[in-house]
XYZ file of N, CA and C in Angstrom:
735
model
N 0.832 -1.186 0.011
C 0.032 0.001 0.007
C 0.909 1.235 -0.012
N 0.408 2.294 -0.614
C 1.115 3.563 -0.642
C 0.729 4.327 0.540
N 1.706 4.495 1.533
C 1.367 5.217 2.778
C 1.817 6.643 2.793
N 2.695 7.047 1.915
C 3.131 8.398 1.788
C 3.755 8.854 3.128
N 3.262 10.037 3.637
C 3.831 10.550 4.886
C 2.971 10.168 6.086
N 2.107 9.194 5.915
C 1.260 8.801 7.056
C 2.095 8.083 8.142
N 1.717 8.315 9.393
C 2.420 7.699 10.476
C 1.539 6.620 11.154
N 0.291 6.506 10.734
C -0.613 5.503 11.248
C -1.344 4.781 10.149
N -1.273 3.464 10.138
C -1.996 2.656 9.148
C -3.050 1.794 9.839
N -4.221 1.827 9.258
C -5.374 1.034 9.776
C -5.707 -0.111 8.783
N -5.659 -1.322 9.301
C -6.073 -2.517 8.516
C -7.215 -3.123 9.328
N -8.423 -2.927 8.917
C -9.635 -3.244 9.706
C -10.451 -4.315 8.926
N -10.444 -5.510 9.445
C -11.201 -6.626 8.909
C -10.907 -6.923 7.460
N -9.622 -7.169 7.067
C -9.390 -7.329 5.671
C -9.957 -8.686 5.070
N -10.175 -8.651 3.804
C -10.691 -9.874 3.124
C -9.781 -11.006 3.233
N -8.457 -10.757 3.235
C -7.471 -11.771 3.523
C -6.428 -11.208 4.452
N -5.788 -12.081 5.229
C -4.796 -11.655 6.140
C -3.397 -11.575 5.453
N -2.532 -10.725 5.981
C -1.210 -10.556 5.276
C -0.456 -11.887 5.345
N 0.379 -12.073 4.347
C 1.282 -13.222 4.314
C 2.557 -12.918 5.037
N 3.510 -13.875 4.979
C 4.717 -13.696 5.761
C 5.529 -12.446 5.286
N 5.614 -12.262 3.985
C 6.372 -11.136 3.453
C 5.711 -9.805 3.853
N 4.406 -9.737 3.813
C 3.687 -8.526 4.164
C 3.847 -8.275 5.639
N 3.816 -9.310 6.507
C 4.022 -9.074 7.900
C 5.473 -8.551 8.162
N 6.381 -9.080 7.350
C 7.779 -8.633 7.519
C 7.887 -7.126 7.205
N 7.177 -6.685 6.153
C 7.234 -5.296 5.810
C 6.532 -4.423 6.886
N 5.404 -4.910 7.370
C 4.703 -4.175 8.473
C 5.525 -4.089 9.728
N 6.217 -5.165 10.040
C 7.087 -5.157 11.257
C 8.194 -4.086 11.162
N 8.830 -4.017 10.017
C 9.899 -3.006 9.798
C 9.270 -1.595 9.818
N 8.143 -1.492 9.215
C 7.484 -0.123 9.173
C 7.155 0.354 10.580
N 6.534 -0.502 11.392
C 6.200 -0.154 12.762
C 7.450 0.144 13.628
N 8.530 -0.636 13.440
C 9.687 -0.448 14.256
C 10.392 0.836 13.955
N 10.107 1.464 12.817
C 10.765 2.791 12.524
C 9.988 3.940 13.139
N 9.012 3.658 14.003
C 8.353 4.708 14.670
C 6.912 4.924 14.196
N 6.359 4.030 13.500
C 4.976 4.157 12.986
C 3.969 3.387 13.883
N 2.699 3.607 13.543
C 1.637 2.930 14.341
C 0.753 2.078 13.392
N 0.512 0.869 13.748
C -0.376 -0.038 13.016
C -1.575 -0.379 13.864
N -2.778 -0.089 13.359
C -4.001 -0.526 13.989
C -4.584 -1.647 13.176
N -4.557 -2.850 13.732
C -4.960 -4.052 13.057
C -6.226 -4.651 13.703
N -7.288 -4.870 12.990
C -8.516 -5.491 13.563
C -8.821 -6.777 12.775
N -8.916 -7.899 13.473
C -9.264 -9.210 12.847
C -10.703 -9.200 12.398
N -11.065 -10.085 11.538
C -12.455 -10.174 11.082
C -13.275 -10.823 12.199
N -14.469 -10.367 12.401
C -15.323 -10.843 13.455
C -15.700 -12.297 13.206
N -15.961 -12.692 11.938
C -16.395 -14.054 11.663
C -15.184 -15.024 11.567
N -13.994 -14.530 11.412
C -12.813 -15.374 11.272
C -11.610 -14.758 11.983
N -11.601 -14.775 13.316
C -10.593 -14.035 14.056
C -9.242 -14.697 14.181
N -9.075 -15.929 13.679
C -7.863 -16.647 13.854
C -6.801 -16.040 12.972
N -5.808 -15.408 13.543
C -4.689 -14.772 12.840
C -3.521 -14.594 13.735
N -2.345 -14.924 13.193
C -1.040 -14.838 13.929
C -0.247 -13.650 13.366
N 0.064 -12.712 14.191
C 0.741 -11.489 13.788
C 2.279 -11.788 13.715
N 2.700 -12.987 13.682
C 4.038 -13.477 13.486
C 5.072 -12.697 14.298
N 5.846 -11.783 13.679
C 7.021 -11.189 14.307
C 6.650 -10.306 15.482
N 5.332 -9.884 15.578
C 4.927 -9.085 16.702
C 4.779 -9.877 17.980
N 4.734 -11.208 17.869
C 4.474 -12.025 19.076
C 3.104 -11.985 19.594
N 2.047 -11.633 18.769
C 0.734 -11.518 19.190
C -0.150 -12.358 18.220
N -1.204 -12.961 18.757
C -2.137 -13.667 17.864
C -3.561 -13.526 18.392
N -4.509 -13.661 17.540
C -5.963 -13.657 17.866
C -6.440 -15.053 17.690
N -7.022 -15.628 18.732
C -7.454 -17.027 18.698
C -9.004 -17.002 18.835
N -9.695 -17.931 18.200
C -11.134 -18.040 18.371
C -11.536 -18.646 19.652
N -12.685 -18.216 20.205
C -13.218 -18.716 21.429
C -13.965 -20.051 21.150
N -13.969 -20.911 22.147
C -14.752 -22.146 22.050
C -16.072 -21.924 22.691
N -17.152 -22.417 22.066
C -18.452 -22.277 22.631
C -18.649 -23.406 23.574
N -18.614 -23.036 24.886
C -18.747 -24.034 25.943
C -20.206 -24.262 26.309
N -20.512 -25.507 26.650
C -21.827 -25.924 27.124
C -21.735 -26.030 28.633
N -22.829 -25.460 29.249
C -22.908 -25.511 30.691
C -23.224 -26.939 31.083
N -22.202 -27.606 31.646
C -22.439 -29.027 31.977
C -23.238 -29.185 33.244
N -23.422 -28.122 34.009
C -24.048 -28.221 35.339
C -25.539 -28.584 35.061
N -26.238 -27.923 34.217
C -27.637 -28.234 33.922
C -27.856 -28.871 32.582
N -26.784 -29.037 31.789
C -26.898 -29.701 30.507
C -27.532 -28.863 29.454
N -27.522 -27.544 29.613
C -28.150 -26.632 28.620
C -27.047 -25.799 28.081
N -27.200 -25.421 26.795
C -26.253 -24.579 26.116
C -26.709 -23.116 26.194
N -25.743 -22.183 25.894
C -26.101 -20.725 25.945
C -27.150 -20.460 24.913
N -28.142 -19.696 25.393
C -29.250 -19.307 24.504
C -30.523 -20.082 24.776
N -30.400 -21.215 25.518
C -31.616 -21.981 25.848
C -32.267 -21.405 27.081
N -33.558 -21.432 27.200
C -34.205 -20.846 28.334
C -33.897 -21.708 29.580
N -33.918 -20.969 30.765
C -33.672 -21.659 32.018
C -34.922 -22.536 32.341
N -34.561 -23.680 32.912
C -35.651 -24.568 33.379
C -35.764 -24.443 34.825
N -36.993 -24.418 35.377
C -37.172 -24.243 36.766
C -38.625 -24.199 37.099
N -38.917 -23.515 38.183
C -40.266 -23.473 38.673
C -41.233 -22.806 37.689
N -40.741 -21.815 37.024
C -41.599 -21.053 36.113
C -42.074 -21.972 34.975
N -41.199 -22.842 34.510
C -41.562 -23.780 33.341
C -42.588 -24.835 33.839
N -42.393 -25.298 35.153
C -43.364 -26.250 35.621
C -44.757 -25.686 35.807
N -44.734 -24.413 36.286
C -46.012 -23.698 36.468
C -46.674 -23.475 35.142
N -45.910 -23.067 34.101
C -46.528 -22.753 32.828
C -47.074 -24.033 32.222
N -46.378 -25.227 32.440
C -46.893 -26.457 31.852
C -48.182 -26.885 32.594
N -48.236 -26.635 33.889
C -49.449 -27.034 34.617
C -50.646 -26.169 34.183
N -50.349 -24.879 33.923
C -51.382 -24.033 33.458
C -51.878 -24.411 32.116
N -50.985 -24.847 31.210
C -51.413 -25.293 29.925
C -52.301 -26.483 29.983
N -51.989 -27.373 30.957
C -52.758 -28.572 31.061
C -54.163 -28.237 31.608
N -54.319 -27.204 32.393
C -55.594 -26.774 32.875
C -56.358 -25.959 31.886
N -55.774 -25.678 30.712
C -56.446 -24.889 29.695
C -56.374 -23.391 29.914
N -55.456 -22.965 30.760
C -55.343 -21.566 31.006
C -54.118 -21.035 30.330
N -54.229 -19.864 29.862
C -53.039 -19.168 29.236
C -52.136 -18.501 30.244
N -50.880 -18.619 29.979
C -49.916 -18.025 30.879
C -49.320 -16.812 30.235
N -49.232 -15.697 31.008
C -48.626 -14.480 30.499
C -47.126 -14.447 30.775
N -46.608 -15.368 31.602
C -45.177 -15.337 31.924
C -44.437 -16.109 30.900
N -43.275 -15.581 30.506
C -42.360 -16.271 29.604
C -41.166 -16.817 30.224
N -40.624 -17.925 29.821
C -39.419 -18.456 30.436
C -38.269 -17.495 30.282
N -37.483 -17.370 31.319
C -36.349 -16.480 31.319
C -35.247 -17.000 30.359
N -34.531 -16.106 29.771
C -33.434 -16.468 28.842
C -32.127 -16.028 29.458
N -31.067 -16.844 29.212
C -29.797 -16.492 29.729
C -28.940 -15.668 28.751
N -29.612 -15.141 27.705
C -28.869 -14.216 26.799
C -28.572 -12.957 27.609
N -27.352 -12.433 27.448
C -27.013 -11.236 28.171
C -25.962 -10.495 27.277
N -25.820 -9.177 27.553
C -24.849 -8.347 26.823
C -23.478 -8.553 27.464
N -22.439 -8.829 26.723
C -21.085 -8.989 27.294
C -20.682 -7.751 28.078
N -19.953 -7.958 29.159
C -19.503 -6.817 29.988
C -18.243 -6.263 29.347
N -18.290 -5.047 28.881
C -17.212 -4.323 28.209
C -16.557 -3.397 29.210
N -15.298 -3.552 29.447
C -14.536 -2.750 30.334
C -13.367 -2.101 29.630
N -13.230 -0.792 29.749
C -12.201 -0.077 29.070
C -11.876 1.214 29.778
N -10.576 1.558 29.912
C -10.239 2.862 30.479
C -10.271 3.987 29.474
N -10.580 3.719 28.224
C -10.519 4.752 27.164
C -11.679 5.723 27.225
N -12.849 5.203 27.633
C -14.102 6.067 27.624
C -15.115 5.420 28.514
N -16.154 6.203 28.822
C -17.250 5.681 29.589
C -18.501 5.843 28.794
N -19.400 4.844 28.869
C -20.609 4.881 28.126
C -21.178 3.455 27.974
N -22.134 3.314 27.103
C -22.791 2.032 26.853
C -22.191 1.484 25.526
N -21.407 0.480 25.635
C -20.717 -0.106 24.474
C -21.225 -1.529 24.205
N -21.251 -1.808 22.888
C -21.570 -3.190 22.465
C -20.426 -3.723 21.724
N -19.990 -4.941 22.043
C -18.857 -5.619 21.460
C -19.252 -6.989 20.938
N -18.885 -7.288 19.696
C -19.174 -8.583 19.140
C -17.844 -9.156 18.657
N -17.470 -10.327 19.174
C -16.255 -10.929 18.822
C -16.360 -12.396 19.067
N -15.716 -13.194 18.199
C -15.618 -14.645 18.366
C -14.239 -15.103 18.751
N -13.454 -14.159 19.249
C -12.095 -14.503 19.661
C -11.536 -13.530 20.700
N -10.261 -13.766 21.076
C -9.634 -12.923 22.032
C -8.169 -12.862 21.707
N -7.414 -12.060 22.346
C -5.952 -11.810 22.050
C -5.104 -12.617 23.025
N -4.065 -13.225 22.449
C -3.080 -13.871 23.292
C -1.668 -13.368 22.844
N -0.796 -13.177 23.882
C 0.508 -12.702 23.651
C 1.440 -13.605 24.476
N 2.611 -13.769 23.935
C 3.605 -14.694 24.608
C 4.371 -13.978 25.729
N 4.110 -12.791 26.036
C 4.792 -12.037 27.098
C 3.815 -11.135 27.798
N 4.315 -10.488 28.843
C 3.511 -9.572 29.614
C 3.546 -8.121 29.095
N 4.145 -7.962 27.976
C 4.282 -6.665 27.367
C 2.899 -6.185 26.900
N 2.754 -4.908 26.777
C 1.542 -4.399 26.258
C 0.509 -3.942 27.297
N -0.413 -3.122 26.874
C -1.486 -2.636 27.724
C -2.811 -3.044 27.098
N -3.615 -3.683 27.920
C -4.999 -4.078 27.475
C -5.926 -2.870 27.590
N -6.479 -2.508 26.460
C -7.353 -1.331 26.401
C -8.793 -1.665 26.519
N -9.203 -2.868 26.070
C -10.594 -3.281 26.130
C -10.684 -4.751 26.533
N -11.428 -5.065 27.532
C -11.712 -6.474 27.926
C -13.146 -6.743 27.902
N -13.551 -7.934 27.522
C -14.923 -8.366 27.471
C -15.045 -9.640 28.207
N -15.840 -9.642 29.301
C -15.912 -10.847 30.160
C -14.552 -11.328 30.590
N -13.644 -10.403 30.898
C -12.319 -10.697 31.372
C -11.304 -11.116 30.349
N -11.686 -11.192 29.073
C -10.758 -11.595 28.036
C -10.305 -10.350 27.256
N -8.967 -10.232 26.992
C -8.454 -9.037 26.241
C -8.919 -9.013 24.795
N -9.485 -7.873 24.404
C -10.045 -7.648 23.071
C -9.233 -6.597 22.259
N -8.654 -5.690 23.000
C -7.847 -4.623 22.297
C -6.562 -4.519 23.111
N -5.420 -4.581 22.425
C -4.103 -4.533 23.115
C -3.259 -3.472 22.385
N -2.577 -2.662 23.202
C -1.623 -1.718 22.689
C -0.213 -2.188 23.097
N 0.631 -2.387 22.108
C 1.922 -3.003 22.306
C 3.019 -2.091 21.730
N 4.003 -1.693 22.517
C 5.133 -0.973 21.970
C 6.077 -1.937 21.233
N 6.490 -1.536 20.017
C 7.288 -2.379 19.215
C 8.374 -1.517 18.534
N 9.657 -1.753 18.927
C 10.697 -0.865 18.435
C 10.363 0.525 18.842
N 10.393 1.486 17.877
C 10.096 2.831 18.132
C 8.634 3.127 17.874
N 7.841 2.150 17.413
C 6.479 2.380 17.048
C 5.478 1.699 17.994
N 4.240 1.645 17.591
C 3.174 1.082 18.431
C 2.299 0.185 17.541
N 1.871 -0.916 18.135
C 0.907 -1.855 17.493
C -0.364 -1.849 18.383
N -1.484 -1.688 17.745
C -2.819 -1.813 18.382
C -3.544 -2.928 17.684
N -3.952 -3.944 18.421
C -4.610 -5.098 17.877
C -6.011 -5.205 18.475
N -6.960 -5.426 17.599
C -8.364 -5.669 18.005
C -8.785 -7.121 17.580
N -9.485 -7.764 18.413
C -9.876 -9.094 18.111
C -11.092 -9.180 17.183
N -11.716 -8.034 16.887
C -12.874 -7.965 16.022
C -12.941 -6.628 15.359
N -13.435 -6.566 14.139
C -13.633 -5.307 13.473
C -15.039 -4.804 13.621
N -15.855 -5.417 14.459
C -17.287 -4.959 14.643
C -17.439 -3.576 15.063
N -16.574 -3.100 15.942
C -16.689 -1.751 16.513
C -16.466 -0.696 15.451
N -15.828 -1.026 14.353
C -15.571 -0.055 13.247
C -16.613 -0.177 12.108
N -17.599 -1.042 12.191
C -18.629 -1.173 11.174
C -19.626 -0.041 11.304
N -20.359 0.182 10.139
C -21.431 1.226 10.183
C -22.526 0.899 11.220
N -22.877 -0.394 11.345
C -23.892 -0.736 12.285
C -23.503 -0.474 13.667
N -22.246 -0.734 14.028
C -21.739 -0.422 15.387
C -21.604 1.014 15.655
N -21.123 1.779 14.683
C -20.909 3.240 14.933
C -22.228 3.966 15.146
N -23.332 3.413 14.639
C -24.624 4.076 14.774
C -25.303 3.693 16.103
N -24.740 2.828 16.937
C -25.375 2.409 18.086
C -24.727 2.870 19.360
N -25.505 3.516 20.226
C -25.071 4.008 21.556
C -23.715 4.755 21.459
N -22.739 4.334 22.305
C -21.442 5.109 22.363
C -20.345 4.315 21.654
N -20.676 3.424 20.733
C -19.638 2.724 20.062
C -18.697 3.561 19.197
N -19.286 4.596 18.635
C -18.528 5.570 17.810
C -17.348 6.208 18.681
N -17.661 6.529 19.958
C -16.669 7.094 20.795
C -15.627 6.092 21.090
N -15.956 4.821 21.278
C -14.987 3.768 21.620
C -14.090 3.539 20.372
N -14.658 3.505 19.199
C -13.793 3.327 17.966
C -12.829 4.439 17.794
N -13.317 5.675 18.089
C -12.383 6.833 18.005
C -11.282 6.737 19.055
N -11.632 6.374 20.278
C -10.626 6.270 21.307
C -9.583 5.224 20.971
N -9.991 4.122 20.339
C -9.029 3.074 19.967
C -8.019 3.608 18.935
N -8.478 4.345 17.930
C -7.600 4.945 16.985
C -6.704 6.024 17.640
N -7.343 6.770 18.574
C -6.613 7.809 19.217
C -5.466 7.297 20.159
N -5.611 6.046 20.563
C -4.625 5.446 21.479
C -3.219 5.380 20.834
N -3.140 5.439 19.524
C -1.842 5.418 18.879
C -1.255 6.795 18.604
N -1.938 7.830 19.116
C -1.463 9.230 18.895
C -1.209 9.511 17.436
N -2.253 9.318 16.608
C -2.059 9.495 15.132
C -2.044 10.963 14.773
N -1.385 11.216 13.696
C -1.255 12.555 13.053
C -1.789 12.445 11.608
N -1.190 11.616 10.807
C -1.655 11.408 9.442
C -2.013 9.914 9.342
N -3.302 9.620 9.091
C -3.808 8.283 9.031
C -4.151 7.863 7.668
N -3.806 6.544 7.341
C -4.185 5.978 6.055
C -4.815 4.627 6.347
N -5.932 4.352 5.589
C -6.663 3.101 5.656
C -6.210 2.205 4.465
N -5.636 1.094 4.782
C -5.124 0.184 3.762
C -6.169 -0.737 3.304
N -6.578 -0.675 2.018
C -7.616 -1.475 1.436
C -7.024 -2.508 0.408
N -5.695 -2.552 0.351
C -5.055 -3.413 -0.654
C -5.350 -4.906 -0.412
N -5.475 -5.277 0.865
C -5.773 -6.669 1.168
C -7.244 -7.065 0.758
N -8.085 -6.056 0.782
C -9.449 -6.297 0.306
C -9.525 -6.452 -1.173
N -8.728 -5.605 -1.890
C -8.700 -5.715 -3.385
C -8.088 -6.980 -3.874
N -7.114 -7.481 -3.112
C -6.413 -8.760 -3.576
C -7.117 -9.997 -3.052
N -8.149 -9.877 -2.247
C -8.884 -11.026 -1.781
C -9.907 -11.463 -2.842
N -10.392 -12.677 -2.680
C -11.380 -13.211 -3.615
C -12.700 -12.456 -3.518
N -13.251 -12.043 -4.625
C -14.557 -11.330 -4.538
C -15.611 -12.226 -3.918
N -16.506 -11.646 -3.101
C -17.504 -12.442 -2.431
C -18.474 -13.037 -3.440
N -18.878 -12.343 -4.525
C -19.799 -12.910 -5.486
C -19.173 -14.066 -6.193
N -17.922 -14.027 -6.454
C -17.232 -15.173 -7.116
C -17.240 -16.364 -6.205
N -16.945 -16.189 -4.951
C -16.968 -17.355 -4.051
C -18.387 -17.882 -3.822
N -19.368 -17.035 -3.873
C -20.756 -17.507 -3.711
C -21.235 -18.324 -4.912
N -20.863 -17.909 -6.160
C -21.281 -18.592 -7.321
C -20.640 -19.997 -7.482
N -19.438 -20.170 -6.836
C -18.747 -21.373 -7.020
C -18.726 -22.216 -5.661
N -19.686 -21.984 -4.763
C -19.818 -22.843 -3.670
C -20.352 -24.216 -4.117
N -20.219 -25.205 -3.247
C -20.526 -26.567 -3.701
C -21.947 -26.668 -4.029
N -22.845 -25.976 -3.394
C -24.275 -26.153 -3.641
C -24.736 -25.367 -4.945
N -24.053 -24.314 -5.272
C -24.440 -23.479 -6.433
C -23.557 -23.721 -7.663
N -22.459 -24.413 -7.445
C -21.509 -24.626 -8.532
C -22.163 -25.276 -9.765
N -22.984 -26.364 -9.648
C -23.571 -27.026 -10.839
C -24.451 -26.004 -11.663
N -25.173 -25.261 -10.938
C -26.051 -24.263 -11.680
C -25.195 -23.240 -12.400
N -24.109 -22.755 -11.721
C -23.240 -21.782 -12.380
C -22.552 -22.365 -13.609
N -22.088 -23.612 -13.544
C -21.463 -24.241 -14.724
C -22.461 -24.431 -15.862
N -23.698 -24.760 -15.524
C -24.685 -24.965 -16.613
C -25.001 -23.624 -17.262
N -25.119 -22.572 -16.520
C -25.349 -21.208 -17.130
C -24.146 -20.815 -18.001
N -22.931 -21.120 -17.566
C -21.781 -20.781 -18.379
C -21.761 -21.609 -19.725
N -22.177 -22.937 -19.596
C -22.204 -23.740 -20.820
C -23.294 -23.246 -21.802
N -24.439 -22.855 -21.309
C -25.470 -22.305 -22.140
C -25.038 -20.995 -22.790
N -24.322 -20.153 -22.108
C -23.842 -18.943 -22.626
C -22.856 -19.122 -23.769
N -21.938 -20.141 -23.501
C -20.923 -20.445 -24.558
C -21.556 -20.994 -25.804
N -22.567 -21.901 -25.661
C -23.265 -22.440 -26.809
C -24.011 -21.341 -27.589
N -24.636 -20.481 -26.861
C -25.414 -19.403 -27.506
C -24.496 -18.498 -28.339
N -23.313 -18.176 -27.778
C -22.362 -17.336 -28.482
C -21.827 -18.085 -29.709
N -21.588 -19.375 -29.528
C -21.049 -20.144 -30.654
C -22.092 -20.310 -31.767
N -23.381 -20.417 -31.384
C -24.367 -20.512 -32.377
C -24.541 -19.236 -33.223
N -24.292 -18.106 -32.568
C -24.486 -16.821 -33.244
C -23.340 -16.508 -34.236
N -22.170 -17.133 -34.048
C -21.048 -16.830 -34.887
C -20.617 -17.942 -35.852
N -21.390 -19.062 -35.892
C -21.066 -20.205 -36.752
C -22.296 -20.592 -37.561
N -22.038 -20.752 -38.877
C -23.170 -21.112 -39.721
C -23.332 -22.626 -39.788
N -24.493 -23.064 -40.110
C -24.756 -24.512 -40.263
C -25.152 -24.810 -41.726
N -24.488 -25.879 -42.279
C -24.832 -26.250 -43.671
C -24.004 -25.421 -44.683
N -24.230 -25.736 -45.988
C -23.473 -24.997 -47.039
C -23.961 -23.599 -47.187
N -23.093 -22.745 -47.706
C -23.472 -21.380 -47.911
C -24.496 -21.225 -49.005
N -25.500 -20.383 -48.775
C -26.554 -20.173 -49.805
C -26.023 -19.422 -50.978
N -26.493 -19.892 -52.179
C -26.071 -19.204 -53.432
C -26.927 -17.952 -53.633
N -26.270 -16.944 -53.916
C -27.012 -15.679 -54.170
C -27.149 -15.482 -55.683
N -28.411 -15.371 -56.104
C -28.724 -15.194 -57.516
C -29.274 -13.743 -57.730
N -28.880 -13.155 -58.813
C -29.413 -11.822 -59.108
C -30.872 -11.851 -59.472
N -31.686 -11.035 -58.839
C -33.096 -10.959 -59.168
C -33.356 -10.389 -60.584
N -34.295 -10.948 -61.276
C -34.643 -10.528 -62.605
C -35.368 -9.223 -62.562
N -34.960 -8.240 -63.322
C -35.559 -6.970 -63.253
C -36.885 -6.928 -64.030
N -37.926 -6.409 -63.475
C -39.202 -6.284 -64.121
C -39.651 -4.833 -64.247
N -40.083 -4.546 -65.444
C -40.568 -3.159 -65.676
C -42.035 -3.092 -65.349
């Protein structure tokens, strides 16, 4: 990417993650006194930042073994027994079973307000270096790490930078504070990884379930074009029409 005189580069939820050579260039660029703000994709957070010694790992969805229910299922208890008994008596119950869905607890020293965080992973580092800027349910989600003469800011999810997130509650303030944590002066957003990634429409058309239909449509298109540019049978003889007065 062409960074010019920018001192801060933002790579937010790229379509593909950098390869080894690109991480090598980013490592040198940050060590010279620059700042890199990197946010992993929310739906695919597994990424190793190689030479920085930081990685984002996906969370495992654990099942509560105590009552044998998974997250999102209603609690079973007295309310359910009462509702079942009322149904048997032919009476309608106005009470609904309680749900264990809850908003993750977001803790950050950057700002105060009502924040929403969506992430399928968390940050792991091999050392005690760095400052955790955002934690969700006790797991680090944003980390500021000094590297050489520069700074690395890693986010486990790009959700906070999406349009949907910026339009809800105080998430816009949190996104700004995360960028501000690197003391930026000239900021550039790198989209080269999105341009070099596979187009989403291409991947959709060639999925296993849609691929046969896509190939059939391509075959029909090729036959139609071939029919329009190729004649069948011998060429017709052109005879001059007799002139009538």
